[in-house]
mmCIF file of C-alpha atoms in Angstrom:
data_model
loop_
_atom_site.group_PDB
_atom_site.id
_atom_site.type_symbol
_atom_site.label_atom_id
_atom_site.label_comp_id
_atom_site.label_asym_id
_atom_site.label_seq_id
_atom_site.Cartn_x
_atom_site.Cartn_y
_atom_site.Cartn_z
ATOM 1 C CA MET A 31 91.969 75.422 110.140
ATOM 2 C CA ARG A 32 95.415 77.114 110.764
ATOM 3 C CA TYR A 33 96.240 78.371 107.744
ATOM 4 C CA ASN A 34 92.123 80.239 107.615
ATOM 5 C CA ALA A 35 92.603 80.868 110.883
ATOM 6 C CA ALA A 36 96.230 82.989 110.457
ATOM 7 C CA ARG A 37 94.159 84.768 107.205
ATOM 8 C CA VAL A 38 91.593 85.759 109.374
ATOM 9 C CA ILE A 39 93.414 87.625 112.365
ATOM 10 C CA MET A 40 96.258 89.363 109.833
ATOM 11 C CA ALA A 41 92.748 90.986 108.030
ATOM 12 C CA ASP A 42 91.849 92.429 111.171
ATOM 13 C CA LEU A 43 95.120 93.390 111.937
ATOM 14 C CA TYR A 44 95.178 94.901 108.770
ATOM 15 C CA LEU A 45 92.243 96.952 109.084
ATOM 16 C CA ASP A 46 91.882 100.205 106.652
ATOM 17 C CA ASP A 47 88.581 102.047 107.830
ATOM 18 C CA ILE A 48 89.549 104.017 110.488
ATOM 19 C CA GLU A 49 85.484 103.338 112.273
ATOM 20 C CA ASP A 50 86.748 99.692 112.268
ATOM 21 C CA GLN A 51 89.916 100.387 114.069
ATOM 22 C CA ARG A 52 88.409 101.982 116.737
ATOM 23 C CA ALA A 53 86.146 98.742 116.467
ATOM 24 C CA TYR A 54 89.095 96.748 117.046
ATOM 25 C CA THR A 55 89.651 96.500 120.893
ATOM 26 C CA ASP A 56 92.581 95.862 122.786
ATOM 27 C CA GLU A 57 91.353 92.591 123.771
ATOM 28 C CA MET A 58 90.321 91.734 120.094
ATOM 29 C CA ILE A 59 94.501 92.021 119.316
ATOM 30 C CA LEU A 60 96.167 91.286 121.949
ATOM 31 C CA HIS A 61 93.374 88.088 121.355
ATOM 32 C CA ASP A 62 93.871 88.369 117.914
ATOM 33 C CA VAL A 63 97.898 88.405 117.570
ATOM 34 C CA ARG A 64 98.014 85.758 120.085
ATOM 35 C CA ALA A 65 96.413 83.390 117.820
ATOM 36 C CA THR A 66 98.671 84.121 116.111
ATOM 37 C CA VAL A 67 102.078 83.126 117.992
ATOM 38 C CA LYS A 68 99.460 79.818 118.222
ATOM 39 C CA ALA A 69 99.435 79.387 114.887
ATOM 40 C CA GLY A 70 102.766 79.617 113.794
ATOM 41 C CA LEU A 71 102.069 82.138 111.066
ATOM 42 C CA ARG A 72 105.954 82.568 109.991
ATOM 43 C CA GLU A 73 107.348 86.181 109.206
ATOM 44 C CA GLY A 74 107.057 86.731 105.923
ATOM 45 C CA PRO A 75 106.748 89.565 102.949
ATOM 46 C CA THR A 76 104.236 91.504 105.709
ATOM 47 C CA LEU A 77 105.082 89.673 109.037
ATOM 48 C CA ASP A 78 108.087 90.118 111.005
ATOM 49 C CA TYR A 79 107.750 90.068 114.605
ATOM 50 C CA LYS A 80 110.315 91.685 117.290
ATOM 51 C CA ALA A 81 110.299 90.564 120.856
ATOM 52 C CA ASP A 82 112.092 93.346 121.813
ATOM 53 C CA VAL A 83 111.157 97.648 120.424
ATOM 54 C CA SER A 84 114.914 98.447 120.788
ATOM 55 C CA GLU A 85 116.739 99.907 117.761
ATOM 56 C CA LYS A 86 118.955 96.676 118.015
ATOM 57 C CA ASP A 87 116.012 94.545 117.220
ATOM 58 C CA ASN A 88 116.330 96.381 113.656
ATOM 59 C CA TRP A 89 113.347 97.321 113.037
ATOM 60 C CA PRO A 90 113.737 100.022 111.858
ATOM 61 C CA GLU A 91 115.506 98.401 108.958
ATOM 62 C CA ALA A 92 112.114 96.398 109.303
ATOM 63 C CA ALA A 93 109.922 99.677 108.503
ATOM 64 C CA VAL A 94 111.701 100.707 105.568
ATOM 65 C CA ALA A 95 111.857 97.615 103.760
ATOM 66 C CA PHE A 96 107.511 97.058 104.294
ATOM 67 C CA ALA A 97 106.958 100.706 103.122
ATOM 68 C CA ASN A 98 109.611 100.488 100.126
ATOM 69 C CA THR A 99 107.623 97.190 99.037
ATOM 70 C CA PHE A 100 103.909 96.163 100.341
ATOM 71 C CA GLY A 101 103.795 97.296 103.898
ATOM 72 C CA GLY A 102 103.515 95.623 106.757
ATOM 73 C CA LEU A 103 102.733 94.489 110.167
ATOM 74 C CA ILE A 104 106.088 94.698 112.730
ATOM 75 C CA ILE A 105 104.600 92.865 116.107
ATOM 76 C CA PHE A 106 106.655 93.838 119.094
ATOM 77 C CA GLY A 107 106.497 91.326 122.056
ATOM 78 C CA VAL A 108 106.697 87.724 120.395
ATOM 79 C CA GLU A 109 109.920 85.655 121.207
ATOM 80 C CA GLY A 110 110.669 83.175 118.392
ATOM 81 C CA LYS A 111 113.322 80.927 116.534
ATOM 82 C CA GLY A 112 114.447 81.900 112.950
ATOM 83 C CA ASP A 113 111.506 83.136 110.947
ATOM 84 C CA GLN A 114 109.052 81.206 113.760
ATOM 85 C CA PRO A 115 107.116 82.788 116.111
ATOM 86 C CA ARG A 116 107.688 80.916 119.467
ATOM 87 C CA ARG A 117 105.914 82.520 122.002
ATOM 88 C CA LEU A 118 104.059 85.803 123.131
ATOM 89 C CA THR A 119 105.784 87.568 126.218
ATOM 90 C CA GLY A 120 105.326 90.752 125.304
ATOM 91 C CA PHE A 121 107.990 93.094 126.285
ATOM 92 C CA ASP A 122 109.211 95.882 129.605
ATOM 93 C CA PRO A 123 108.171 99.760 128.074
ATOM 94 C CA LYS A 124 111.206 100.384 130.539
ATOM 95 C CA GLY A 125 109.052 103.939 131.892
ATOM 96 C CA VAL A 126 108.917 104.616 128.279
ATOM 97 C CA GLU A 127 105.561 105.680 126.411
ATOM 98 C CA ILE A 128 105.498 103.222 123.371
ATOM 99 C CA LYS A 129 104.072 104.308 120.418
ATOM 100 C CA THR A 130 105.801 108.250 121.250
ATOM 101 C CA LYS A 131 109.284 106.232 120.930
ATOM 102 C CA LEU A 132 108.314 104.302 117.599
ATOM 103 C CA GLY A 133 106.791 107.431 116.053
ATOM 104 C CA SER A 134 110.017 109.628 116.849
ATOM 105 C CA THR A 135 112.046 106.675 115.405
ATOM 106 C CA LEU A 136 110.344 106.779 112.638
ATOM 107 C CA LEU A 137 109.617 110.346 111.835
ATOM 108 C CA SER A 138 113.674 111.012 112.334
ATOM 109 C CA ARG A 139 114.984 108.021 110.890
ATOM 110 C CA ILE A 140 113.315 107.160 107.335
ATOM 111 C CA GLN A 141 112.704 109.340 104.842
ATOM 112 C CA PRO A 142 110.186 110.710 103.447
ATOM 113 C CA ARG A 143 108.088 110.315 106.259
ATOM 114 C CA PRO A 144 106.586 106.383 106.540
ATOM 115 C CA ASP A 145 102.061 105.920 106.367
ATOM 116 C CA PHE A 146 102.187 103.794 109.506
ATOM 117 C CA GLN A 147 99.971 103.466 112.524
ATOM 118 C CA ILE A 148 100.558 102.083 116.677
ATOM 119 C CA ARG A 149 98.687 99.912 118.564
ATOM 120 C CA VAL A 150 100.146 99.217 122.287
ATOM 121 C CA VAL A 151 98.338 97.111 124.674
ATOM 122 C CA ALA A 152 98.680 95.935 128.036
ATOM 123 C CA PHE A 153 100.043 92.259 128.420
ATOM 124 C CA ASP A 154 96.997 90.669 129.718
ATOM 125 C CA GLU A 155 99.641 87.484 131.224
ATOM 126 C CA ASP A 156 101.779 90.688 133.170
ATOM 127 C CA PRO A 157 100.576 94.484 133.792
ATOM 128 C CA THR A 158 104.381 95.180 133.056
ATOM 129 C CA LYS A 159 104.443 94.775 130.068
ATOM 130 C CA GLU A 160 103.511 95.252 126.331
ATOM 131 C CA ILE A 161 102.728 94.248 123.175
ATOM 132 C CA ALA A 162 103.220 96.539 120.181
ATOM 133 C CA ILE A 163 101.785 96.719 116.485
ATOM 134 C CA LEU A 164 103.062 98.953 114.602
ATOM 135 C CA ARG A 165 101.691 98.245 110.534
ATOM 136 C CA LEU A 166 103.014 100.696 107.601
ATOM 137 C CA SER A 167 101.745 101.204 104.474
ATOM 138 C CA GLU A 168 102.999 100.565 100.715
ATOM 139 C CA GLY A 169 104.410 103.505 100.332
ATOM 140 C CA PHE A 170 103.450 106.139 97.372
ATOM 141 C CA GLN A 171 107.122 108.110 97.632
ATOM 142 C CA PRO A 172 109.842 105.116 97.111
ATOM 143 C CA PRO A 173 112.539 105.410 98.523
ATOM 144 C CA TYR A 174 111.835 104.991 102.029
ATOM 145 C CA MET A 175 115.750 105.180 103.703
ATOM 146 C CA HIS A 176 116.969 104.270 107.341
ATOM 147 C CA SER A 177 119.814 107.749 108.204
ATOM 148 C CA LYS A 178 121.591 105.917 110.927
ATOM 149 C CA GLY A 179 124.843 107.294 111.092
ATOM 150 C CA ASP A 180 126.438 108.735 107.810
ATOM 151 C CA GLU A 181 124.999 106.459 105.189
ATOM 152 C CA PRO A 182 121.313 106.405 104.532
ATOM 153 C CA ARG A 183 120.640 102.775 103.009
ATOM 154 C CA ILE A 184 117.399 101.350 101.478
ATOM 155 C CA TYR A 185 115.765 98.291 102.234
ATOM 156 C CA VAL A 186 113.090 96.170 100.399
ATOM 157 C CA ARG A 187 111.131 92.740 102.079
ATOM 158 C CA VAL A 188 112.185 89.520 99.930
ATOM 159 C CA GLY A 189 110.167 86.891 101.605
ATOM 160 C CA ALA A 190 110.610 87.008 105.109
ATOM 161 C CA GLN A 191 113.544 88.713 104.801
ATOM 162 C CA LYS A 192 114.607 92.628 104.411
ATOM 163 C CA THR A 193 117.833 93.309 101.850
ATOM 164 C CA GLU A 194 119.406 96.222 101.280
ATOM 165 C CA ALA A 195 118.905 97.743 97.818
ATOM 166 C CA ASP A 196 121.700 97.722 94.929
#
C-alpha cells in the first residue's frame, strides 16, 4: 500500500500536461506532499527534500544533479534525517516571493538554463509558512554546471546523493 500510494503521488507531482497542472490545485499538492512524507518515501534518484530554500541547504547543486541525470523533484519544507523524511514543517518565506527567489537563483547559478517548474503553496498548519516544489526536467544540453565562486562545478545524481562529476 505504501509503495503504491507513493507512486501515485509522484505521478501527480510529475504532471507534464499544462492543463493537468492547472487542474492540480494547491490543496491537492499539499495533500500529496503530506502523503509522500507520511508514507516515508525516501530520497532517491528523482526526489530530494529540503527544510528551507536557503542556499546553505545546497539545493542548487541538487538541481544541477537532477538536470544532468533523470530530472527530479525538490520538495522544500520537509525536515528529515538522512534520506528519510520525518515531517512536513513548511518554511518561513521571510517576506520574499519564493517562486522568484528560486527561479532567479536557478537562472543565475546554473548554465545552460535548465527546464524547471516551481509551485508554491500555503502551508495550512501555519499561515506564515509555505511549501515549494521545484521540478527539474532531464536536461537536453548537458552538462549543466553550478557556478558559485571561482569555478563551475558539475553534479550528477547517484541514488539519493548528488556527486561531483570528474
